[in-house]
Coordinates of C-alpha atoms in Angstrom, one line a residue:
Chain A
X274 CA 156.6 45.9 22.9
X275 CA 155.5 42.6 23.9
X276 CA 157.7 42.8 26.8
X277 CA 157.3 46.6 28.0
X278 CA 153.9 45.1 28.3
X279 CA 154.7 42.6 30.2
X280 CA 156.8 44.4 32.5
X281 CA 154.1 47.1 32.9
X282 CA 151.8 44.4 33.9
X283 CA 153.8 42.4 36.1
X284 CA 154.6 46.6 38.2
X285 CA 150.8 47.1 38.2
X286 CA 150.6 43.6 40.0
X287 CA 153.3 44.3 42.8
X288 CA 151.8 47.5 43.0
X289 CA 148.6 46.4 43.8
X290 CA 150.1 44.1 46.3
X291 CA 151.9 47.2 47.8
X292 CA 148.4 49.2 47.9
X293 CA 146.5 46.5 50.1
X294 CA 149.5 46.5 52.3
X295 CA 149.3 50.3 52.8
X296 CA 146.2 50.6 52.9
X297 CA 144.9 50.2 56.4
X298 CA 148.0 52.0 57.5
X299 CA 148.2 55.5 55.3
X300 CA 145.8 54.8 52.7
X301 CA 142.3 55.2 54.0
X302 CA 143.6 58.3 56.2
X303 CA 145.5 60.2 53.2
X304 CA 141.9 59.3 51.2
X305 CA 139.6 60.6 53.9
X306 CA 141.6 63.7 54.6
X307 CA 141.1 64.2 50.8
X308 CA 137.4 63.9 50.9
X309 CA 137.5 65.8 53.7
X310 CA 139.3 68.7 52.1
X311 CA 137.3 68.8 49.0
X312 CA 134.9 71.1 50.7
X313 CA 132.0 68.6 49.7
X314 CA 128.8 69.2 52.4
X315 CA 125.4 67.3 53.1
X316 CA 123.0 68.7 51.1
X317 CA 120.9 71.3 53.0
X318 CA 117.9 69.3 52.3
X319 CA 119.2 67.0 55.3
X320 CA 121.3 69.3 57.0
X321 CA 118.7 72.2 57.1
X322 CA 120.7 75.1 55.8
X323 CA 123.6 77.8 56.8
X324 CA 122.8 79.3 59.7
X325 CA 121.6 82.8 59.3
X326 CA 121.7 84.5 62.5
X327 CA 120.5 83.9 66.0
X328 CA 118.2 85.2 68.1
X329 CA 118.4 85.0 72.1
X330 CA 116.3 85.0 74.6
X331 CA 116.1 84.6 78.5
X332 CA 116.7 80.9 79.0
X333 CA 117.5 79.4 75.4
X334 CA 118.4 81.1 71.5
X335 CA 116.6 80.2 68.4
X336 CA 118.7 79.6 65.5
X337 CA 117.2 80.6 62.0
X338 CA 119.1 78.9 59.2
X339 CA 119.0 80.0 55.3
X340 CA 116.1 79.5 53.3
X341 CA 116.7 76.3 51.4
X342 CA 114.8 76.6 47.9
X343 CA 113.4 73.9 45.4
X344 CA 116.9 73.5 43.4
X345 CA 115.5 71.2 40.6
X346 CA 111.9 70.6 39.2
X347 CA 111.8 67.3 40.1
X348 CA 112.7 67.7 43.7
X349 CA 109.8 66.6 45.6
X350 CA 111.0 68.2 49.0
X351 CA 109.3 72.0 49.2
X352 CA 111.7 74.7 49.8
X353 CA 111.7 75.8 53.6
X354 CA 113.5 77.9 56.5
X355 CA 114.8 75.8 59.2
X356 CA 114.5 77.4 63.1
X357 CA 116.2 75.6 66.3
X358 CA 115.1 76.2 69.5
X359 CA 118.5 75.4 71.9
X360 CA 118.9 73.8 74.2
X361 CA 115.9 71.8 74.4
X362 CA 115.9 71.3 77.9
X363 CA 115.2 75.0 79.0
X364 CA 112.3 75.0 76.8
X365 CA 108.7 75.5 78.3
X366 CA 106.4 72.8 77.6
X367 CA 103.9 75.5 75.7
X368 CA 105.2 78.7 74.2
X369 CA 105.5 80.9 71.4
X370 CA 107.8 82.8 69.8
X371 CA 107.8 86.0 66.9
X372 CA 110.2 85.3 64.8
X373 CA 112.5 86.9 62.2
X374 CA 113.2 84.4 59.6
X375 CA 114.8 86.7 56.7
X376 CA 117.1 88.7 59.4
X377 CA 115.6 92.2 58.5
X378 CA 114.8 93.0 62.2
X379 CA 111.0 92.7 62.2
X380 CA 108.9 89.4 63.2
X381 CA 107.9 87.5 60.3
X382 CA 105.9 84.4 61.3
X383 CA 104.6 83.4 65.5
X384 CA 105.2 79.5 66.2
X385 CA 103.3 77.9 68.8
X386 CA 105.4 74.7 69.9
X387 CA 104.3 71.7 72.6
X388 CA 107.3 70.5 73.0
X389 CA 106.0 68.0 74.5
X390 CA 103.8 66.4 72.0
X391 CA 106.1 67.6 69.2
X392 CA 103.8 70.2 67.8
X393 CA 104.0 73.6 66.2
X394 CA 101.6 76.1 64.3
X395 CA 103.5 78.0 62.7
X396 CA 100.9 81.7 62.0
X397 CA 102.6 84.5 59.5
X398 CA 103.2 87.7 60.5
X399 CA 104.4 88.3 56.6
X400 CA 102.2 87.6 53.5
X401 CA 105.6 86.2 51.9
X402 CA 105.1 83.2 55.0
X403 CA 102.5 80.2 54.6
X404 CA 100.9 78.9 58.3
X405 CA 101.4 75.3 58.9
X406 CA 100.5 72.8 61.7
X407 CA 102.6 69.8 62.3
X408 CA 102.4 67.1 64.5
X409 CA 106.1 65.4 64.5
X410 CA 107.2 65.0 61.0
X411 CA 104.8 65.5 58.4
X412 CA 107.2 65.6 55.4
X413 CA 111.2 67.0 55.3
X414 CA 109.9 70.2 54.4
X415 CA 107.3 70.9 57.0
X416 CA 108.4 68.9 60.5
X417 CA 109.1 69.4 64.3
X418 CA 111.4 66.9 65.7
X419 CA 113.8 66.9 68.4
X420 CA 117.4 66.5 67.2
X421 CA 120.3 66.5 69.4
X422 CA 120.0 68.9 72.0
X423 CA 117.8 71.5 70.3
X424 CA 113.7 71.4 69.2
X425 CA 114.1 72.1 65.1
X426 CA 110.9 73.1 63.3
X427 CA 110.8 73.3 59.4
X428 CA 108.4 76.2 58.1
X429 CA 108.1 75.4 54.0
X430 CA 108.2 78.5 52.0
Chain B
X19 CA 129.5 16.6 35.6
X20 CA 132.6 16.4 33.1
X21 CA 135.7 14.7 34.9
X22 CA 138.7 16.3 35.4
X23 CA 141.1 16.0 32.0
X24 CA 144.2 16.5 33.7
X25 CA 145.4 15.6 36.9
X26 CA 144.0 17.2 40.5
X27 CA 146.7 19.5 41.7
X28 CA 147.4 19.7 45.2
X29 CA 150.6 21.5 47.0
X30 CA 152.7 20.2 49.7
X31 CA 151.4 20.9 53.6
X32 CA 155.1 22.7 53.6
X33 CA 154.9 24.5 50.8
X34 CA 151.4 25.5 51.5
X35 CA 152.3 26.7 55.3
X36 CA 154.6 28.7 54.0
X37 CA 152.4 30.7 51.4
X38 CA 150.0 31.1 54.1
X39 CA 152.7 32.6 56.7
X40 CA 152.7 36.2 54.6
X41 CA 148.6 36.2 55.6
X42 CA 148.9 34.9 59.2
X43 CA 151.6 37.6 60.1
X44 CA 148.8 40.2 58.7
X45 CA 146.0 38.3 60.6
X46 CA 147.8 38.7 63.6
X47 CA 148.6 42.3 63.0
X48 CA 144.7 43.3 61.9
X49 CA 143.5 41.4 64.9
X50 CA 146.3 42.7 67.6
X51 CA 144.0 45.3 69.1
X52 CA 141.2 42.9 69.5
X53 CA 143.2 40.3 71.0
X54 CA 144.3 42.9 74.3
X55 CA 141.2 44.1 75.0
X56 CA 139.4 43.5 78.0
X57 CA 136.5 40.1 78.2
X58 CA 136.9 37.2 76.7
X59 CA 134.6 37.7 74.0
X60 CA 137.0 40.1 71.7
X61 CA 139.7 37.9 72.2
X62 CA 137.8 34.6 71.1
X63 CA 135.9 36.4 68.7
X64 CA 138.7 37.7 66.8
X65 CA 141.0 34.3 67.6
X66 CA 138.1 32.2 66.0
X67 CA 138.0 34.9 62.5
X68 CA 142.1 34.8 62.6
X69 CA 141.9 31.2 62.6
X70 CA 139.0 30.9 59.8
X71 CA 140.8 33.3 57.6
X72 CA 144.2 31.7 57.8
X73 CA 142.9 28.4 57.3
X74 CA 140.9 29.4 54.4
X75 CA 143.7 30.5 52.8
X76 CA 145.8 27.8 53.7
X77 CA 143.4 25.6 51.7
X78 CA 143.3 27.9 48.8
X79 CA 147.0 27.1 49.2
X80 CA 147.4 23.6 49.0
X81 CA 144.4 22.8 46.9
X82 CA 144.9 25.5 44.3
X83 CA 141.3 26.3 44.3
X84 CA 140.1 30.1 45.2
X85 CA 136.2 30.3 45.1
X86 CA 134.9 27.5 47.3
X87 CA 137.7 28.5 49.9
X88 CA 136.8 32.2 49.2
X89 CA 132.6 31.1 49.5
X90 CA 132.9 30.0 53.1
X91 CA 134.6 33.5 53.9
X92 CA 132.0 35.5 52.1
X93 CA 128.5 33.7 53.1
X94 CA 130.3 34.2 56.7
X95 CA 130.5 37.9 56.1
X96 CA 127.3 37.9 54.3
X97 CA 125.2 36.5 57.0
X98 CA 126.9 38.1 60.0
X99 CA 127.1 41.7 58.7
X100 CA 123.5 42.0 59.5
X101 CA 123.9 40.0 63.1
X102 CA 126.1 43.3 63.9
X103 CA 124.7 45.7 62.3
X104 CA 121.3 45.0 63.2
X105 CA 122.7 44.8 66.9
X106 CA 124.8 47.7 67.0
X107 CA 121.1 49.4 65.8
X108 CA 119.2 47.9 68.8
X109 CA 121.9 49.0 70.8
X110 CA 122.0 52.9 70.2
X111 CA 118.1 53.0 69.2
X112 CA 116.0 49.6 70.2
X113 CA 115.0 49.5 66.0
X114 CA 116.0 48.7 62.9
X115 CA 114.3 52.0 61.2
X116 CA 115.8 55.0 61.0
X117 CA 113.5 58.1 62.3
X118 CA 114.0 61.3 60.3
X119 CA 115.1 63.1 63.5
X120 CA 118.9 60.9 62.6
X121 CA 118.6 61.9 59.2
X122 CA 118.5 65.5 60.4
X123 CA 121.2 65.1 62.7
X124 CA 123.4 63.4 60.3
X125 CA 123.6 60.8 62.0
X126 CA 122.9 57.5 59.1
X127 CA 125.9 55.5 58.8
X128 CA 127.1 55.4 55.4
X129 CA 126.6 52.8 52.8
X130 CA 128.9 52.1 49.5
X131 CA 126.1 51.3 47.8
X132 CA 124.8 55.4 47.6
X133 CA 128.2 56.2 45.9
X134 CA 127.3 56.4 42.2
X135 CA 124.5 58.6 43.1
X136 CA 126.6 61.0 45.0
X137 CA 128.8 61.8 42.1
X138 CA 126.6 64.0 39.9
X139 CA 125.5 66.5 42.8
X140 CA 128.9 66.3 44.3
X141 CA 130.3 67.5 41.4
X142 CA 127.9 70.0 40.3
X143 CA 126.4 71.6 43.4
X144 CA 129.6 70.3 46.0
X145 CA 126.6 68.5 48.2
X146 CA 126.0 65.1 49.2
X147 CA 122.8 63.8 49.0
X148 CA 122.9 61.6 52.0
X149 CA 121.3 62.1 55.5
X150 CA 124.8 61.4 56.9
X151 CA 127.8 63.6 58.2
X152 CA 131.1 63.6 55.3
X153 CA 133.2 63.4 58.6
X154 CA 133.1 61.2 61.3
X155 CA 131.6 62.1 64.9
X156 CA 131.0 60.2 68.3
X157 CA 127.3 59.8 67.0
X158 CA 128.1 58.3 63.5
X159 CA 131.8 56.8 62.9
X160 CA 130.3 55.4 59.5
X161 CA 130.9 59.0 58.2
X162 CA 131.0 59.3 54.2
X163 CA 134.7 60.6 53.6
X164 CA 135.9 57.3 55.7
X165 CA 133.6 55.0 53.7
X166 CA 134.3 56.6 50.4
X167 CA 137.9 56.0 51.6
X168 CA 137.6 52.8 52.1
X169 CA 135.7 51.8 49.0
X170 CA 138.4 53.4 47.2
X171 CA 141.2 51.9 48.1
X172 CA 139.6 48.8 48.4
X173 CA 138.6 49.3 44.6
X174 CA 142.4 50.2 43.7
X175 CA 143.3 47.0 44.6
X176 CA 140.2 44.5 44.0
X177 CA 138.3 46.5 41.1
X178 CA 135.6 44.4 40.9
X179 CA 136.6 41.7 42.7
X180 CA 134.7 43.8 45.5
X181 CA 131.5 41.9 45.1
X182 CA 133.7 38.5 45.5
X183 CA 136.1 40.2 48.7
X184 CA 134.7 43.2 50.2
X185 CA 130.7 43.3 49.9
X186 CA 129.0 42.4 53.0
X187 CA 125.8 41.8 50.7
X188 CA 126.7 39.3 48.4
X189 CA 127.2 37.0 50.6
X190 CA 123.5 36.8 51.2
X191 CA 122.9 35.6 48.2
X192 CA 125.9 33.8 47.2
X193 CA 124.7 31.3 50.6
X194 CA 121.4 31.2 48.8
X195 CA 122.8 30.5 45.9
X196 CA 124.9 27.4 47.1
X197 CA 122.2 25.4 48.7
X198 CA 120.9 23.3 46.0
X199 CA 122.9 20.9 44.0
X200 CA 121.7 21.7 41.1
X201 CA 119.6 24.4 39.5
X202 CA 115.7 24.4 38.8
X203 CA 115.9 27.3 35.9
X204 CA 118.8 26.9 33.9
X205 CA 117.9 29.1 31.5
X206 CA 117.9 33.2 31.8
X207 CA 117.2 35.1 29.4
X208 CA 120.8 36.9 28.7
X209 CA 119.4 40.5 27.9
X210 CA 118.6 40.5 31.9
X211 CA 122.5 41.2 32.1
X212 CA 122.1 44.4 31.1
X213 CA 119.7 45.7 34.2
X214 CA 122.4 46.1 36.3
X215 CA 123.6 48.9 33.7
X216 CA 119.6 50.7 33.1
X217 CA 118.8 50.7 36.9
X218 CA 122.8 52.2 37.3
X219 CA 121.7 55.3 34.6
X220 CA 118.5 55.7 35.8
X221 CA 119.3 56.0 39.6
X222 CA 122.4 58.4 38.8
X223 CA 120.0 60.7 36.8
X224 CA 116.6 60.7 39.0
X225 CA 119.2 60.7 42.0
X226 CA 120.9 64.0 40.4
X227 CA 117.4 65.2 39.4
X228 CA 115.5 65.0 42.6
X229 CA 118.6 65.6 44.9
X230 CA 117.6 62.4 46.9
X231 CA 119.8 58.9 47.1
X232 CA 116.3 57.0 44.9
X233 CA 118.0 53.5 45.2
X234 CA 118.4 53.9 48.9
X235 CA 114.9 55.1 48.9
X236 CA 113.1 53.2 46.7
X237 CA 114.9 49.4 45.6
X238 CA 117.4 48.4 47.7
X239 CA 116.9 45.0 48.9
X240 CA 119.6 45.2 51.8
X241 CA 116.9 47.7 53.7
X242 CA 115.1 44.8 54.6
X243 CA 118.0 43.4 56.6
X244 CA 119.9 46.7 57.7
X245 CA 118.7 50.2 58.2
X246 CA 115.0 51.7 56.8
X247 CA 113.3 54.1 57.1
X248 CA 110.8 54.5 59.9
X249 CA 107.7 53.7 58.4
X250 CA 104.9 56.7 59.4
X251 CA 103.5 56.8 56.4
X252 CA 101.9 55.2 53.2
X253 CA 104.8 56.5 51.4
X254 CA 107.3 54.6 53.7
X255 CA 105.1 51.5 53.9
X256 CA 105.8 51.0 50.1
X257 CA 109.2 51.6 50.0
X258 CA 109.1 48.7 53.0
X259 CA 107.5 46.4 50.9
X260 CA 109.0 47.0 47.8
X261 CA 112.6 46.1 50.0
X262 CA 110.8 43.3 51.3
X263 CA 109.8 42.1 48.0
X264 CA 113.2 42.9 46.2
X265 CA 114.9 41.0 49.0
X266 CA 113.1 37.9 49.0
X267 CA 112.9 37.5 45.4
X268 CA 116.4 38.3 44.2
X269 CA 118.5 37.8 47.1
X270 CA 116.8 34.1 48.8
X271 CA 114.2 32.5 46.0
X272 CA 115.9 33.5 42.9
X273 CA 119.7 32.1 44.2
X274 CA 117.9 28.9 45.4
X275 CA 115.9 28.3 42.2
X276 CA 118.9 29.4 39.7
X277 CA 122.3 29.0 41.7
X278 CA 123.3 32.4 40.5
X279 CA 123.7 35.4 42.6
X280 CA 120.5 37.1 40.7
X281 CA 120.2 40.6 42.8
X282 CA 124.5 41.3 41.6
X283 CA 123.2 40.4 38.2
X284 CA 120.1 41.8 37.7
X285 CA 120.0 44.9 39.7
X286 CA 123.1 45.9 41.3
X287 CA 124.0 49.2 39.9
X288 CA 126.9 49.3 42.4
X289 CA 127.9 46.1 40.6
X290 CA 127.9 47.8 37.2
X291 CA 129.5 51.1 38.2
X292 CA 132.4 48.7 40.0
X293 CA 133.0 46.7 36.5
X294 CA 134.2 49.8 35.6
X295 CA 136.9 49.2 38.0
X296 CA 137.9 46.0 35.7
X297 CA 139.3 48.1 33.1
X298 CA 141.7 49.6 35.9
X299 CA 142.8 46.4 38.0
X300 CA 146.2 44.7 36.7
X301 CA 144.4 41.2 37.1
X302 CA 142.0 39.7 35.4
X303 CA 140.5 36.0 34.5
X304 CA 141.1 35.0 30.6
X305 CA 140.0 31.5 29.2
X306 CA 143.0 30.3 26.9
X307 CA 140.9 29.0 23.6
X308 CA 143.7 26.5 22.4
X309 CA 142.9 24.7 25.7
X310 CA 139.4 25.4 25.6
X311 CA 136.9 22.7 24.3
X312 CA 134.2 24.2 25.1
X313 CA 132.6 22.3 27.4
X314 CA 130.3 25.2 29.1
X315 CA 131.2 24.4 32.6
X316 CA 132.5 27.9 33.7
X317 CA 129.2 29.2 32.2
X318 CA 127.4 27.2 34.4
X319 CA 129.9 27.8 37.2
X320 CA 129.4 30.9 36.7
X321 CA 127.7 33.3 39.3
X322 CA 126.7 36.4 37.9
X323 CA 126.6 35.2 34.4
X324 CA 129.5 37.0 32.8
X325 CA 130.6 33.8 30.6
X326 CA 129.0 33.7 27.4
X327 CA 129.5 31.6 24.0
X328 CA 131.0 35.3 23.0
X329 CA 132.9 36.1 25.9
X330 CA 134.4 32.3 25.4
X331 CA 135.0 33.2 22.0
X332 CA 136.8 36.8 23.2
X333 CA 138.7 34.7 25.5
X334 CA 137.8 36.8 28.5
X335 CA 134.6 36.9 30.8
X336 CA 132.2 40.1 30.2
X337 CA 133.7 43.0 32.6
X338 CA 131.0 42.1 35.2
X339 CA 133.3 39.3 36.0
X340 CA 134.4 39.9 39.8
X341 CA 137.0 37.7 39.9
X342 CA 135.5 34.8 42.3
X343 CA 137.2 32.4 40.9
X344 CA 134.6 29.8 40.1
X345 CA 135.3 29.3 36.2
X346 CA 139.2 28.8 37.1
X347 CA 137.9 26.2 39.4
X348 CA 135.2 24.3 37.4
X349 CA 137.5 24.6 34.7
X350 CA 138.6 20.9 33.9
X351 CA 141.1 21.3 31.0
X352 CA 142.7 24.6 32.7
X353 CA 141.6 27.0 30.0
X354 CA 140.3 29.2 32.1
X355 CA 143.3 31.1 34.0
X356 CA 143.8 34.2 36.3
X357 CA 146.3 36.4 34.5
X358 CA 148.6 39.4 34.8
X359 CA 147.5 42.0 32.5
X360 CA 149.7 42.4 29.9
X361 CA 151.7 39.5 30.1
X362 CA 151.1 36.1 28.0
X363 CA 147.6 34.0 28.9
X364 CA 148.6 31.0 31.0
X365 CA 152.7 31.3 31.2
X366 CA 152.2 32.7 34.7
X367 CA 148.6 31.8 36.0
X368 CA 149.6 30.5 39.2
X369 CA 151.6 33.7 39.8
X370 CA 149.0 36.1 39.1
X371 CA 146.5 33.6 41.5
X372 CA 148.9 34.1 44.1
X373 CA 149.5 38.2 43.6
X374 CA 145.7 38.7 43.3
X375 CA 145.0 36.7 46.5
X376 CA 147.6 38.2 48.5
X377 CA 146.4 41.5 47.8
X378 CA 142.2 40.4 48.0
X379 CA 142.9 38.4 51.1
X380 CA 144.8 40.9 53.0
X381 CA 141.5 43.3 52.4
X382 CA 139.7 40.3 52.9
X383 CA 141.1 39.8 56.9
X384 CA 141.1 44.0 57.4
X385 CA 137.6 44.6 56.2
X386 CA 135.4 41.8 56.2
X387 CA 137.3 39.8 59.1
X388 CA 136.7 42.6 61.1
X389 CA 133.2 42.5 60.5
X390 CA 132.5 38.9 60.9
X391 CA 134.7 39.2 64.2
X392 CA 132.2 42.2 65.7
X393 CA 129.4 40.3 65.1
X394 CA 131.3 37.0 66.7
X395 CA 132.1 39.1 69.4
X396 CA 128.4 40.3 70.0
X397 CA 127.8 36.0 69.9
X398 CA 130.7 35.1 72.1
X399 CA 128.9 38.2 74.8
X400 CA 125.8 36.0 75.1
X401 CA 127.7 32.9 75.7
X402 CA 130.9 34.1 77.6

């Protein structure tokens, strides 16, 4: 017994050895392509959401994500509906838009963006929609900031 | 200070040179890439790390001692990671905060530290409660799945001997820690150990409960010298200060008032979740009681207080031990030994010394040398 032990030990230490050596090479890649498969995402509190559908118009499309809801009591971001305006460069400086958050073909709140001064009243159209004014980012649930190459506005629910 | 019972040891140059060959021949491999590109500064940058990490090791070689060869490596990492980091910020956005606008993107490089609070959502809801992206992209290479990776394997091999080889944190306070000769409190209260393991639960529960990463938000001390949020509002001017605070108290006064590394003792719940990792690892560090006295001096020695009167007694450090070396070291009588799992306490000591450093220091060149060689580069640019 005393010796299985030892020999057990003594093949955990060379494979150790054998692990450091691999892993630069096919370690970290087979491990990543793992995590990768595991179908994990970022949590739509930071990502915004599924997109839902998209609406276009003459110069740029808005994309309306899913509503992302208050999962846990204690989670102190609001639930909300993330909208993109793409691509930010064809965007007026001042405009407005109706637009159909829950995909049901009618208008449900009208946002007035600056897109220059990063903000946005948001006005409901739909007594299930709250108005809200931001200037920039006023909390992850209720925000207009530019991201990437599009104008995203947060409308908390 | 107890003098040494039985004789120094010291190898031969030859026999030394030739333990160290196995770790220049993998310097030269992790550095290859570095040493063809273009300017001079990659080339000297990652000539000067090759040459630090092979001659560390060389001396861990011939003088049979690990941690204050192994200290010079990880105060270098410790202070530099933030030299790079902080530049490669500056670089892509002129600041050290991050505005929400790159949390929406996905666009926050990755941080080990966030990993035990992952877990619970991860497994429940398949979601990552990070601002991040789980794959990397042109924008943000410090993607989850490849740092998750990387702590992984990295943990396979050093368990908790991360904290000693692999985080670029520690050695923060582990400088700190070795400026004064001798300690000004010598006395902490031993139920402080368990912190690590309350701040560990709590964080993994409030994390899973209010779907947000609450250490990165609220207590981690490395904010002050990495990545925080942009502060635009009182909120975010709290959570600055409490980093601030956190930082300067545990990771610069505390270390220079107890010679301990106080923030991996006291707080780390990344430090707690890897001792876990000890139970897994085929090395460890046992203190052979027929040679043991005790005279107290790898208590003392020491770092994150893991020696204790009962540990001593168990003949093996508390599983917060992290492998750094520094009781084998102080150790005058050579009860304390590094040791196989498994096989008999002090037959093979040397051996499993040798196997363990091997396997730390080849992580040690790959990860860390890399990082001390970016921010070298980033140096060398001014200069060259």
């Amino acid at each position: 017994m005393k010796k299985l032990r030892s020999i057990l030990g003594n093949t955990g230490a060379v494979l150790t050895l054998a692990l450091a050596v691999l892993a630069p090479f096919l370690l970290f890649g087979w491990f990543q392509a793992a995590i990768g498969a595991a179908h994990l995402r970022i949590d739509p509190t930071y990502s915004g959401g599924q997109i839902s559908h998209v609406i276009d118009r003459a110069n740029y499309r808005i994309v309306v994500n899913r509503p992302v809801p208050r999962r846990s009591p204690l989670q102190r971001i609001g639930p909300f509906v993330q909208v993109t305006w793409t691509p930010a460069a064809s965007l007026p400086a001042h405009f407005s838009d109706d637009v159909d958050l829950d995909g049901d073909g009618t208008p449900d709140v009208r946002v007035a963006i600056d897109s220059q001064n990063l903000s946005v009243d948001v006005a409901p159209l739909n007594a299930r929609y709250r108005p809200m004014h931001s200037q920039g980012v006023t909390s992850f649930s209720a925000l207009i900031a530019r991201v990437k190459d599009g104008l995203v506005v947060r409308i908390p629910l | 200070m107890t003098d040494r019972v039985l004789p120094t040891p010291r190898r031969s140059i030859g026999k030394s040179l030739l333990l160290t060959l196995p770790i220049l021949l993998w310097s030269l491999l992790m550095f290859s890439r570095s040493m063809i590109e273009p300017g001079r500064a990659p080339k000297l940058a990652a000539a000067a790390t090759l040459v630090f990490m092979v001659a560390l090791f060389f001396q861990m070689m011939r003088t049979l001692e690990t941690h204050r060869w192994r200290r010079y490596f990880f105060v270098a990492l410790g202070f530099l990671f933030p030299v790079g980091f902080i530049w490669q910020l500056y670089a892509l956005r002129g600041s050290m905060s991050i505005p929400v606008e790159r949390m929406l993107s996905g666009d926050t490089p990755f941080c080990f530290l966030a990993i035990p609070m992952m877990i619970l959502p991860a497994a429940v809801a398949g979601t990552v409660i990070f601002p991040g992206s789980i794959l990397p992209t042109a924008s943000n290479p410090h993607a989850i799945a490849a740092m998750v990776a990387l702590w992984f394997a990295a943990t396979l091999v050093l368990g908790k001997g991360w904290c000693s080889y692999g985080c670029f944190f520690g050695g923060i306070e582990e400088g700190f820690s070795a400026i004064p000769k001798k300690p000004r409190i010598r006395r902490l209260d031993p139920r402080w150990r368990w912190m690590p393991w309350a701040v560990l639960a709590a964080i993994v529960l409030l994390s899973a409960a209010t779907l947000e990463p609450v250490y990165c938000m609220w207590l981690c001390p490395f904010k002050a010298v990495t990545e925080y949020p942009a502060v635009r509002s009182f909120e975010t001017a709290v959570q600055m200060g409490i980093f601030i605070t956190l930082f300067a108290g545990l990771v610069v006064v505390l270390p220079l008032l107890t010679k301990k590394r106080t923030q991996c003792s006291f707080l780390c719940p990344f430090g707690a979740f890897q001792s876990i990792f000890n139970k897994t690892g085929a090395f460890d560090i046992r203190l052979d009681q027929s040679k043991c006295t005790p005279c107290v001096l790898c208590e003392k020695a020491c770092p994150t207080m893991s020696i204790t009167p009962e540990a001593v007694a168990a003949g093996k450090p508390l599983m917060s031990c992290m492998k750094c070396g520094a009781c084998v070291d102080a150790c005058v009588r050579d009860a304390a030994v590094w040791h196989i799992k498994g096989t008999e306490v002090g037959a093979s000591s040397e051996r499993a010394r040798l196997m363990y450093l091997y396997s730390a220091w080849a992580f040690a060149v790959m990860f860390g040398g890399s990082i001390i060689a970016g921010a070298l580069e980033k140096l060398f640019g001014l200069m060259v």
